[in-house]
Amino acid sequence: MKFARIAALVTALSLPFAAFAQDEQSADTAESTPPRLVVAIAVDQLSADIFAQHRQNFTGGFARLLRGAVFPSGYQAHAATETCPGHATILTGAHPGRTGVIANRWFDMGVAREDVRVYCSEDPGVEGSSSSDYTVSAGNLLVPTLGDLIQRVDAASQVVSVAGKDRSAVMLGGANADHMFWPGDAGFTTFDGRDVPEAVAWINQAAGRAMASSRVPLPVPAQCAAYNRAIPVGEGATVGTHAFSRGPAASGRAILASPEGDLLTLNLAADLVSELGLGQGGTTDLLAIGLASTDYIGHAYGTHGVEMCVQLMALDAMLGDFFARLDARGIDYVAMLTADHGGLDLPERQIGQAAPRAARLLPGFETLDARLAEETGLEAPILRADGPFGDFYVDRSVSEDRRAEVIDRAIALISAHPQVYRVYGRDEIMAQPVTDAPPEHWTVLDRVRANFHPDRSGDFIVVLQPRVTPIPQAMPGAYVATHGSVWDYDRRVPILFWWPGADHVEQPLGVMTVDILPTLASLIGLDISDIEIDGRCLDLMPDVAASNCP
Ligand SMILES: [Zn+2]
């Protein structure tokens, strides 16, 4: 049943998963210690909550990972539960306050741009670029990634990063990845001037064929039937029953917001393993994979409809096929899977499903600058922010002698909004040490502090009340739900490790995504004792007398 479903998807995309079975098993890789390949997978917006909802139904790649070391309560412990900061913690062992990747976008009053806005994985120094029309770069990431640390030991180690978003590929791969691919205007792309393996052109042709053809609805598996219920989201639109049918001439976004997006990404990753010989040389290589479709689907349809169920069942099958392809090549690998952040379902569905306090953002933020202008006599823009929460900055047009007054008045106005939980000022945040408490016991200030970088973070940080969706009106087909808050539904993600012969162990207490780097380092015998990180090695050996950790 599972294979039939994925085979139908594969056939429709003209992608020869069947070729996977033809990979010859290498004869000389039976014994190799440490593992020759680290496969690090980040599933965008895979919350611990939806993973728990569906885990009993997994039979493919997720099921394999669930037979290894399982941490159902992993934490992206920091406050800004967005894609860029989340991906940056996974292979650096560092909170955003140390990586410098404090948000998807922040504001830099020194940058030569009118809107003073910077995108996390761009080079803002490129003349004529903007935070929306940018040159991809890892320059904003201030710490090394696992790939950098592997290559520090042996420059022959290959580091490859493939993802459904540029910021995911960059934050997993780091500054020195040998190959990095993300979706551009015409399929997967990379940095100018880089060698492009043949697999990329081949996958992009397949993507082009997929976009040109129409798609019948994907079958709804029996375990997804209970989620198949239409939820009105305004103006005659509903979510909850969409099974990814579409007409021809689809946009790249439509492909990415369906299981097809992850299928293309996983196919490219698997083909690069073959073409580049990853895991088949004398050193340990790294393959980082960012799977974006779960996030696009969560934003477009929410997390508790048939769309997410179909996606997770398809992803389970696709991951199973991906691992089978590594097995067929005889590669000695260790796999890790986690997420960059969790997510929250749309309030329209939650209100009817026992969460009556769920709500969309009420008016108020859109008039903030006008009210500040009236109070102070200053001209807008006075404040800079990327939304109604997170980092707020005083614009550079405000003179130094008016800044303190502006901040005080802004905090007073914002604090009066009925959906604001608290506003934290810079001095209060910086006075707080980064905690070493277990992540489920962090205060909100602890979460804000771990996210705070003195050179990049805002003049104050706004935290909304729990269960507030900061999208005032649903935009069906684009954004009806989101993440990004300090609350646990956005912080909690699964963390899974598996390798051939791994014992099953499950630890329900909280661990952190910053623990992944030191844990993977221990599994491949990599000494990272000379770098400063925020995580600790996780002991994955169920025997209390044994440990993988140094
Ligand atoms: Zn994300």
Coordinates of C-alpha atoms and ligand atoms in Angstrom, one line a residue:
M1 CA 0.0 0.0 0.0
K2 CA 2.7 2.4 1.0
F3 CA 4.9 1.4 -1.9
A4 CA 2.0 1.7 -4.3
R5 CA 1.3 5.2 -3.2
I6 CA 4.9 6.4 -3.4
A7 CA 5.4 4.6 -6.7
A8 CA 2.5 6.5 -8.1
L9 CA 4.0 9.8 -7.0
V10 CA 7.4 8.7 -8.4
T11 CA 6.0 7.6 -11.7
A12 CA 4.1 10.8 -12.0
L13 CA 7.3 12.8 -11.5
S14 CA 9.2 10.6 -14.0
L15 CA 11.8 10.0 -11.3
P16 CA 13.4 6.5 -11.3
F17 CA 13.3 5.5 -7.7
A18 CA 13.5 2.0 -9.3
A19 CA 17.0 2.8 -10.2
F20 CA 17.8 2.9 -6.5
A21 CA 17.6 -0.9 -6.3
Q22 CA 20.1 -1.2 -9.1
D23 CA 22.9 0.4 -7.0
E24 CA 25.6 -2.1 -6.6
Q25 CA 26.7 -2.8 -3.0
S26 CA 30.4 -1.9 -2.6
A27 CA 32.5 -4.9 -1.6
D28 CA 35.0 -3.0 0.5
T29 CA 32.9 -1.0 3.0
A30 CA 31.8 -3.8 5.3
E31 CA 34.1 -2.7 8.1
S32 CA 34.7 1.0 8.7
T33 CA 35.0 2.9 11.9
P34 CA 34.0 5.7 12.3
P35 CA 31.0 5.9 10.0
R36 CA 31.9 7.2 6.6
L37 CA 28.8 9.4 6.2
V38 CA 26.7 11.6 8.5
V39 CA 23.2 12.2 7.1
A40 CA 21.7 15.2 8.9
I41 CA 18.1 15.8 8.0
A42 CA 16.0 18.8 9.1
V43 CA 12.3 18.6 8.4
D44 CA 11.0 22.2 8.4
Q45 CA 8.2 22.7 10.9
L46 CA 8.0 19.1 12.1
S47 CA 6.8 19.8 15.6
A48 CA 7.0 17.3 18.4
D49 CA 3.2 17.5 18.5
I50 CA 2.5 16.3 15.0
F51 CA 5.2 13.8 15.2
A52 CA 3.6 12.3 18.3
Q53 CA 0.2 12.3 16.5
H54 CA 1.4 10.3 13.6
R55 CA 4.3 8.2 14.9
Q56 CA 2.3 5.0 15.5
N57 CA 1.4 5.0 11.8
F58 CA 5.0 5.3 10.4
T59 CA 6.4 2.2 8.6
G60 CA 9.2 3.7 6.4
G61 CA 12.1 6.0 7.2
F62 CA 10.6 7.5 10.3
A63 CA 9.9 4.0 11.6
R64 CA 13.6 3.1 11.1
L65 CA 14.7 6.2 13.0
L66 CA 12.3 5.4 15.8
R67 CA 14.1 2.1 16.3
G68 CA 17.3 4.0 17.2
A69 CA 17.8 6.7 19.8
V70 CA 14.6 8.7 20.2
F71 CA 14.2 12.1 21.9
P72 CA 10.5 13.0 21.4
S73 CA 11.0 16.3 23.4
G74 CA 13.9 17.9 21.7
Y75 CA 13.9 21.7 22.0
Q76 CA 14.8 24.5 19.7
A77 CA 15.3 26.2 23.1
H78 CA 15.5 29.8 22.0
A79 CA 12.8 32.4 21.5
A80 CA 12.8 33.1 17.7
T81 CA 11.5 29.7 16.5
E82 CA 12.0 30.5 12.8
T83 CA 13.7 28.6 10.0
C84 CA 17.1 30.4 9.9
P85 CA 17.9 30.4 13.6
G86 CA 16.5 26.9 14.0
H87 CA 18.6 25.4 11.2
A88 CA 21.7 27.2 12.5
T89 CA 21.5 25.5 15.9
I90 CA 21.4 22.0 14.5
L91 CA 25.0 21.5 13.3
T92 CA 26.7 24.2 15.3
G93 CA 25.8 23.3 18.9
A94 CA 25.1 26.9 19.5
H95 CA 22.1 29.0 20.4
P96 CA 21.2 32.0 18.1
G97 CA 22.9 34.4 20.6
R98 CA 26.2 32.6 19.6
T99 CA 25.5 31.8 16.0
G100 CA 24.4 35.4 15.3
V101 CA 21.5 34.1 13.3
I102 CA 18.8 35.7 15.5
A103 CA 15.9 35.6 13.1
N104 CA 15.1 35.1 9.4
R105 CA 15.4 38.8 8.9
W106 CA 16.8 41.5 11.2
F107 CA 17.6 45.2 11.0
D108 CA 21.1 46.7 10.8
M109 CA 21.1 50.5 11.2
G110 CA 24.6 50.6 9.6
V111 CA 23.7 48.8 6.4
A112 CA 23.7 50.8 3.1
R113 CA 20.0 50.2 2.4
E114 CA 17.0 52.4 2.8
D115 CA 14.9 49.7 4.6
V116 CA 17.9 48.7 6.8
R117 CA 16.7 45.1 6.6
V118 CA 19.0 42.1 6.3
Y119 CA 18.1 38.5 5.3
C120 CA 19.8 35.8 7.3
S121 CA 21.5 33.9 4.5
E122 CA 22.6 36.8 2.3
D123 CA 25.6 38.9 1.7
P124 CA 24.3 42.5 2.4
G125 CA 27.6 43.9 1.1
V126 CA 26.7 43.1 -2.5
E127 CA 25.9 46.4 -4.3
G128 CA 22.3 46.8 -5.4
S129 CA 21.1 43.8 -3.4
S130 CA 18.2 43.9 -1.0
S131 CA 16.9 41.6 1.7
S132 CA 14.4 40.2 -0.9
D133 CA 16.7 40.3 -4.0
Y134 CA 19.9 39.0 -2.5
T135 CA 23.1 37.0 -3.0
V136 CA 23.1 33.8 -1.0
S137 CA 25.9 33.7 1.5
A138 CA 26.8 32.0 4.8
G139 CA 28.6 35.2 5.9
N140 CA 26.1 36.0 8.7
L141 CA 26.8 32.7 10.5
L142 CA 29.4 33.4 13.1
V143 CA 30.4 29.9 14.2
P144 CA 31.6 26.7 12.5
T145 CA 29.3 23.9 11.4
L146 CA 29.9 20.2 11.6
G147 CA 31.1 20.3 8.0
D148 CA 33.8 22.9 8.9
L149 CA 34.9 20.8 11.8
I150 CA 35.1 17.6 9.8
Q151 CA 37.1 19.3 7.1
R152 CA 39.4 20.8 9.7
V153 CA 40.6 17.3 10.5
D154 CA 40.7 16.1 6.9
A155 CA 40.2 18.4 4.0
A156 CA 39.3 15.4 1.8
S157 CA 36.0 15.0 3.6
Q158 CA 33.1 16.1 1.4
V159 CA 30.4 18.4 2.7
V160 CA 27.2 18.6 0.7
S161 CA 24.0 20.5 1.7
V162 CA 20.7 20.2 -0.2
A163 CA 17.5 21.9 0.8
G164 CA 14.1 23.2 -0.2
K165 CA 15.1 26.7 1.0
D166 CA 18.4 28.6 0.6
R167 CA 18.5 29.5 4.3
S168 CA 18.2 25.9 5.3
A169 CA 21.0 24.8 2.9
V170 CA 23.3 27.5 4.1
M171 CA 22.8 27.1 7.9
L172 CA 23.2 23.3 7.7
G173 CA 26.1 23.4 5.2
G174 CA 28.1 26.4 6.6
A175 CA 30.7 28.6 4.9
N176 CA 32.8 25.9 3.3
A177 CA 30.5 23.2 1.9
D178 CA 31.8 21.7 -1.3
H179 CA 28.3 21.6 -2.8
M180 CA 25.2 23.4 -1.8
F181 CA 21.9 23.5 -3.6
W182 CA 18.6 25.3 -3.0
P183 CA 15.6 26.1 -5.2
G184 CA 16.1 29.1 -7.5
D185 CA 14.1 30.5 -10.3
A186 CA 14.8 27.5 -12.6
G187 CA 15.1 24.5 -10.3
F188 CA 18.0 23.8 -7.8
T189 CA 20.8 26.3 -8.0
T190 CA 24.0 27.1 -6.3
F191 CA 26.7 29.8 -5.9
D192 CA 28.0 31.5 -9.1
G193 CA 31.0 29.8 -10.5
R194 CA 30.7 26.5 -8.7
D195 CA 30.9 23.1 -10.5
V196 CA 27.5 21.6 -10.8
P197 CA 27.2 17.8 -10.7
E198 CA 25.1 16.2 -13.5
A199 CA 22.5 15.1 -11.0
V200 CA 21.3 18.7 -10.6
A201 CA 20.4 19.2 -14.3
W202 CA 18.7 15.8 -14.3
I203 CA 16.6 16.6 -11.3
N204 CA 15.8 20.1 -12.6
Q205 CA 14.5 18.5 -15.8
A206 CA 12.3 16.2 -13.8
A207 CA 11.0 19.2 -11.8
G208 CA 10.2 21.0 -15.0
R209 CA 8.2 18.0 -16.3
A210 CA 6.4 17.9 -13.0
M211 CA 5.5 21.6 -13.1
A212 CA 4.2 21.3 -16.6
S213 CA 1.8 18.4 -15.9
S214 CA -1.4 18.3 -13.8
R215 CA -1.8 16.2 -10.7
V216 CA -4.7 14.1 -9.6
P217 CA -5.4 14.1 -5.8
L218 CA -3.0 11.9 -3.9
P219 CA -4.8 8.9 -2.2
V220 CA -5.8 9.6 1.4
P221 CA -4.5 6.7 3.5
A222 CA -6.9 5.2 6.1
Q223 CA -5.0 6.7 9.0
C224 CA -5.6 10.2 7.5
A225 CA -9.3 9.8 7.1
A226 CA -10.2 11.4 10.5
Y227 CA -8.3 14.6 9.5
N228 CA -10.2 15.0 6.3
R229 CA -12.6 17.7 7.4
A230 CA -13.2 21.1 5.8
I231 CA -12.5 24.1 8.0
P232 CA -13.8 27.6 6.8
V233 CA -11.0 30.2 6.8
G234 CA -13.0 33.1 5.3
E235 CA -14.3 34.3 1.9
G236 CA -15.6 30.9 1.0
A237 CA -12.2 29.2 1.3
T238 CA -11.6 26.1 3.4
V239 CA -8.6 24.0 4.4
G240 CA -8.4 20.5 5.7
T241 CA -9.4 18.4 2.6
H242 CA -6.8 19.2 0.0
A243 CA -4.9 16.2 -1.4
F244 CA -2.5 18.1 -3.6
S245 CA -4.3 18.0 -6.9
R246 CA -3.4 20.8 -9.3
G247 CA -3.6 21.8 -12.9
P248 CA -0.6 22.1 -15.3
A249 CA 1.8 25.0 -15.3
A250 CA 2.2 24.9 -11.5
S251 CA 4.4 27.4 -9.7
G252 CA 7.5 26.3 -7.9
R253 CA 5.7 27.2 -4.7
A254 CA 2.9 24.7 -5.5
I255 CA 5.4 22.0 -6.0
L256 CA 7.2 22.8 -2.8
A257 CA 3.9 22.9 -0.8
S258 CA 3.3 19.3 -1.6
P259 CA 5.2 16.0 -1.1
E260 CA 6.7 16.5 -4.5
G261 CA 9.0 19.2 -3.1
D262 CA 10.6 16.8 -0.6
L263 CA 10.7 14.0 -3.2
L264 CA 12.8 16.2 -5.5
T265 CA 15.1 17.3 -2.7
L266 CA 15.6 13.7 -1.5
N267 CA 16.2 12.5 -5.0
L268 CA 18.8 15.1 -5.5
A269 CA 20.5 14.2 -2.3
A270 CA 20.5 10.5 -3.2
D271 CA 21.8 11.1 -6.7
L272 CA 24.6 13.3 -5.3
V273 CA 25.6 10.4 -2.9
S274 CA 26.0 8.3 -6.0
E275 CA 27.7 10.8 -8.3
L276 CA 30.1 12.2 -5.7
G277 CA 30.7 8.9 -3.9
L278 CA 29.7 10.3 -0.6
G279 CA 30.5 7.9 2.3
Q280 CA 32.6 5.8 -0.1
G281 CA 36.0 7.4 0.4
G282 CA 38.5 7.0 3.2
T283 CA 37.1 9.9 5.3
T284 CA 33.8 10.9 6.9
D285 CA 31.6 13.0 4.7
L286 CA 28.5 15.0 5.6
L287 CA 25.2 15.1 3.7
A288 CA 22.8 17.7 5.1
I289 CA 19.3 17.7 3.8
G290 CA 16.6 20.4 4.5
L291 CA 13.1 19.2 3.7
A292 CA 10.8 22.2 3.3
S293 CA 7.5 20.8 2.2
T294 CA 6.2 20.2 5.7
D295 CA 6.6 23.9 6.4
Y296 CA 5.0 25.2 3.3
I297 CA 2.1 22.8 3.9
G298 CA 1.8 23.8 7.5
H299 CA 1.6 27.5 6.5
A300 CA -0.9 26.9 3.7
Y301 CA -3.2 24.4 5.3
G302 CA -2.4 24.2 9.0
T303 CA -1.0 21.3 10.9
H304 CA -4.1 19.2 11.8
G305 CA -5.7 18.7 8.4
V306 CA -5.5 15.9 5.9
E307 CA -2.8 17.8 4.1
M308 CA -0.3 17.4 6.9
C309 CA -1.3 13.7 7.4
V310 CA -0.8 12.9 3.7
Q311 CA 2.5 14.8 3.7
L312 CA 3.9 13.0 6.7
M313 CA 2.9 9.5 5.4
A314 CA 4.4 10.3 2.0
L315 CA 7.6 11.7 3.7
D316 CA 7.8 8.5 5.8
A317 CA 7.8 6.4 2.6
M318 CA 10.2 8.7 0.8
L319 CA 12.7 8.6 3.7
G320 CA 12.4 4.9 3.7
D321 CA 13.3 4.7 0.1
F322 CA 16.1 7.2 0.6
F323 CA 17.7 5.1 3.4
A324 CA 17.2 2.0 1.3
R325 CA 19.3 3.6 -1.4
L326 CA 22.1 4.2 1.0
D327 CA 21.9 0.7 2.3
A328 CA 22.1 -0.7 -1.3
R329 CA 25.4 1.1 -1.8
G330 CA 26.7 -0.5 1.4
I331 CA 27.5 2.9 3.0
D332 CA 28.3 2.9 6.7
Y333 CA 26.3 5.9 7.9
V334 CA 24.8 7.5 10.9
A335 CA 21.5 9.4 10.4
M336 CA 20.0 12.2 12.5
L337 CA 16.7 13.8 11.9
T338 CA 15.2 16.8 13.6
A339 CA 13.4 20.1 12.9
D340 CA 14.1 23.8 12.8
H341 CA 11.0 24.6 14.9
G342 CA 7.6 23.3 15.6
G343 CA 4.3 24.9 14.7
L344 CA 0.8 25.8 15.7
D345 CA -2.4 24.9 13.9
L346 CA -4.8 27.6 12.6
P347 CA -7.1 29.1 15.2
E348 CA -10.3 28.4 13.2
R349 CA -9.7 24.7 13.6
Q350 CA -8.4 24.8 17.1
I351 CA -11.3 26.8 18.5
G352 CA -13.6 23.9 17.5
Q353 CA -11.1 21.3 18.8
A354 CA -10.9 22.1 22.5
A355 CA -8.6 25.1 22.3
P356 CA -11.0 28.0 22.6
R357 CA -8.3 30.6 23.5
A358 CA -6.7 30.3 20.1
A359 CA -7.0 33.6 18.3
R360 CA -5.7 35.6 15.4
L361 CA -3.9 38.9 16.1
L362 CA -6.1 41.8 17.0
P363 CA -5.6 45.3 15.5
G364 CA -3.1 47.7 17.1
F365 CA 0.4 47.1 15.7
E366 CA -0.4 48.6 12.3
T367 CA -0.9 52.1 13.9
L368 CA 2.0 51.9 16.3
D369 CA 4.4 54.2 14.3
A370 CA 1.6 56.8 13.8
R371 CA 0.8 56.9 17.5
L372 CA 4.4 57.2 18.3
A373 CA 4.8 60.0 15.8
E374 CA 1.9 61.8 17.4
E375 CA 3.3 61.4 20.9
T376 CA 6.9 62.4 20.0
G377 CA 6.6 64.7 17.1
L378 CA 9.1 62.5 15.2
E379 CA 8.5 61.3 11.6
A380 CA 7.8 57.7 10.7
P381 CA 9.5 55.3 10.4
I382 CA 10.3 55.3 14.0
L383 CA 10.4 51.6 14.8
R384 CA 11.6 48.8 12.6
A385 CA 10.3 45.2 13.1
D386 CA 9.7 42.1 10.9
G387 CA 6.2 41.6 12.3
P388 CA 4.2 42.1 15.5
F389 CA 6.6 40.2 17.8
G390 CA 10.3 39.5 18.2
D391 CA 13.0 42.1 17.7
F392 CA 12.0 45.8 17.5
Y393 CA 14.6 48.5 16.6
V394 CA 14.6 52.2 16.9
D395 CA 15.2 53.6 13.4
R396 CA 18.5 55.4 12.7
S397 CA 16.6 58.6 11.9
V398 CA 15.9 59.0 15.6
S399 CA 18.6 61.0 17.2
E400 CA 20.6 59.6 20.1
D401 CA 19.0 62.0 22.7
R402 CA 15.5 60.8 21.8
R403 CA 16.1 57.1 21.7
A404 CA 15.4 56.3 25.4
E405 CA 12.2 58.2 25.3
V406 CA 11.1 56.5 22.1
I407 CA 11.8 53.1 23.6
D408 CA 9.9 53.8 26.8
R409 CA 6.9 55.1 24.9
A410 CA 6.9 52.2 22.4
I411 CA 7.1 49.7 25.2
A412 CA 4.2 51.3 27.0
L413 CA 2.0 51.4 23.8
I414 CA 2.9 47.8 22.9
S415 CA 2.4 46.5 26.5
A416 CA -1.2 47.8 26.4
H417 CA -2.1 45.5 23.5
P418 CA -4.3 42.8 25.0
Q419 CA -2.4 40.0 23.3
V420 CA 1.1 41.0 24.4
Y421 CA 2.5 38.8 27.0
R422 CA 5.6 40.9 27.8
V423 CA 8.1 43.2 26.3
Y424 CA 11.8 42.7 27.3
G425 CA 14.3 45.5 27.2
R426 CA 17.9 45.1 26.1
D427 CA 19.4 45.8 29.6
E428 CA 17.1 43.3 31.3
I429 CA 18.0 40.6 28.7
M430 CA 21.7 41.2 28.8
A431 CA 21.7 41.1 32.6
Q432 CA 20.5 37.5 32.4
P433 CA 23.1 34.8 32.0
V434 CA 22.4 32.1 29.4
T435 CA 20.9 29.3 31.5
D436 CA 22.1 25.7 31.7
A437 CA 18.8 24.5 33.1
P438 CA 16.8 21.7 31.2
P439 CA 15.0 23.4 28.3
E440 CA 11.5 22.5 29.5
H441 CA 12.2 24.6 32.6
W442 CA 13.5 27.7 30.9
T443 CA 11.8 31.0 31.7
V444 CA 10.6 33.1 28.8
L445 CA 13.5 35.5 29.6
D446 CA 15.9 32.5 29.3
R447 CA 14.5 31.8 25.8
V448 CA 14.9 35.5 24.9
R449 CA 18.4 35.6 26.3
A450 CA 19.7 32.6 24.4
N451 CA 18.4 34.2 21.2
F452 CA 20.0 37.6 21.9
H453 CA 23.1 38.8 20.1
P454 CA 24.2 42.3 21.3
D455 CA 25.3 43.5 17.8
R456 CA 22.2 42.2 15.9
S457 CA 19.3 41.9 18.3
G458 CA 16.6 44.6 18.7
D459 CA 16.3 47.4 21.3
F460 CA 13.5 45.4 22.8
I461 CA 11.8 42.1 22.3
V462 CA 8.0 41.6 22.1
V463 CA 6.4 38.3 23.2
L464 CA 2.8 37.6 22.3
Q465 CA 0.5 35.6 24.5
P466 CA 0.4 31.8 23.9
R467 CA -1.9 30.6 21.1
V468 CA -2.0 33.9 19.3
T469 CA -1.5 33.4 15.5
P470 CA 0.2 36.6 14.3
I471 CA -1.6 36.6 11.0
P472 CA -4.6 38.9 11.3
Q473 CA -6.5 37.4 8.4
A474 CA -6.1 33.9 6.9
M475 CA -4.6 34.0 3.4
P476 CA -5.8 30.6 2.0
G477 CA -3.3 29.0 -0.2
A478 CA -0.4 31.0 1.2
Y479 CA -0.6 31.6 5.0
V480 CA -3.2 30.5 7.4
A481 CA -1.0 29.3 10.2
T482 CA 2.6 29.9 11.4
H483 CA 5.3 29.5 14.1
G484 CA 8.0 31.7 15.5
S485 CA 6.8 32.2 19.1
V486 CA 8.6 31.5 22.4
W487 CA 6.0 28.9 23.3
D488 CA 6.6 25.1 23.5
Y489 CA 4.4 24.2 20.5
D490 CA 7.0 26.1 18.4
R491 CA 10.0 25.0 20.4
R492 CA 9.5 21.3 20.7
V493 CA 10.8 19.0 17.9
P494 CA 11.7 15.4 17.7
I495 CA 15.4 14.5 17.6
L496 CA 16.2 11.0 16.3
F497 CA 19.5 9.1 15.7
W498 CA 19.9 5.8 13.9
W499 CA 22.8 3.8 12.5
P500 CA 23.1 0.1 11.6
G501 CA 23.1 -1.8 14.8
A502 CA 21.9 1.1 17.0
D503 CA 20.1 0.0 20.1
H504 CA 16.7 1.5 20.8
V505 CA 16.6 4.0 23.6
E506 CA 14.0 6.7 24.3
Q507 CA 14.4 9.6 26.6
P508 CA 11.2 11.6 27.2
L509 CA 12.8 14.4 29.1
G510 CA 13.9 17.5 27.3
V511 CA 17.1 17.7 25.3
M512 CA 18.2 20.4 22.8
T513 CA 19.0 20.7 19.2
V514 CA 22.3 22.3 20.3
D515 CA 23.1 18.9 21.7
I516 CA 23.2 17.3 18.2
L517 CA 26.6 18.6 17.1
P518 CA 28.5 17.2 20.1
T519 CA 26.6 14.0 19.9
L520 CA 27.3 13.5 16.2
A521 CA 30.9 14.4 16.8
S522 CA 31.2 11.7 19.4
L523 CA 29.7 9.1 17.0
I524 CA 32.3 9.9 14.3
G525 CA 35.2 10.3 16.7
L526 CA 35.6 14.0 16.1
D527 CA 37.3 16.1 18.8
I528 CA 35.5 19.4 19.2
S529 CA 36.8 20.1 22.8
D530 CA 38.5 23.3 21.6
I531 CA 35.4 25.1 20.4
E532 CA 32.8 26.8 22.6
I533 CA 29.3 25.5 22.2
D534 CA 26.0 25.6 24.2
G535 CA 25.1 21.9 23.8
R536 CA 26.3 18.7 25.4
C537 CA 26.9 15.2 24.1
L538 CA 23.8 12.9 24.4
D539 CA 24.6 9.4 25.7
L540 CA 22.8 7.2 23.2
M541 CA 23.9 3.9 24.7
P542 CA 21.2 2.2 26.8
D543 CA 23.8 0.3 28.9
V544 CA 24.6 2.7 31.7
A545 CA 28.2 1.4 31.8
A546 CA 28.7 2.4 28.1
S547 CA 28.8 5.8 26.5
N548 CA 29.5 7.3 23.1
C549 CA 30.4 10.6 24.8
P550 CA 33.9 11.7 25.6
Ligands
ZN1 ZN 11.2 26.6 9.1

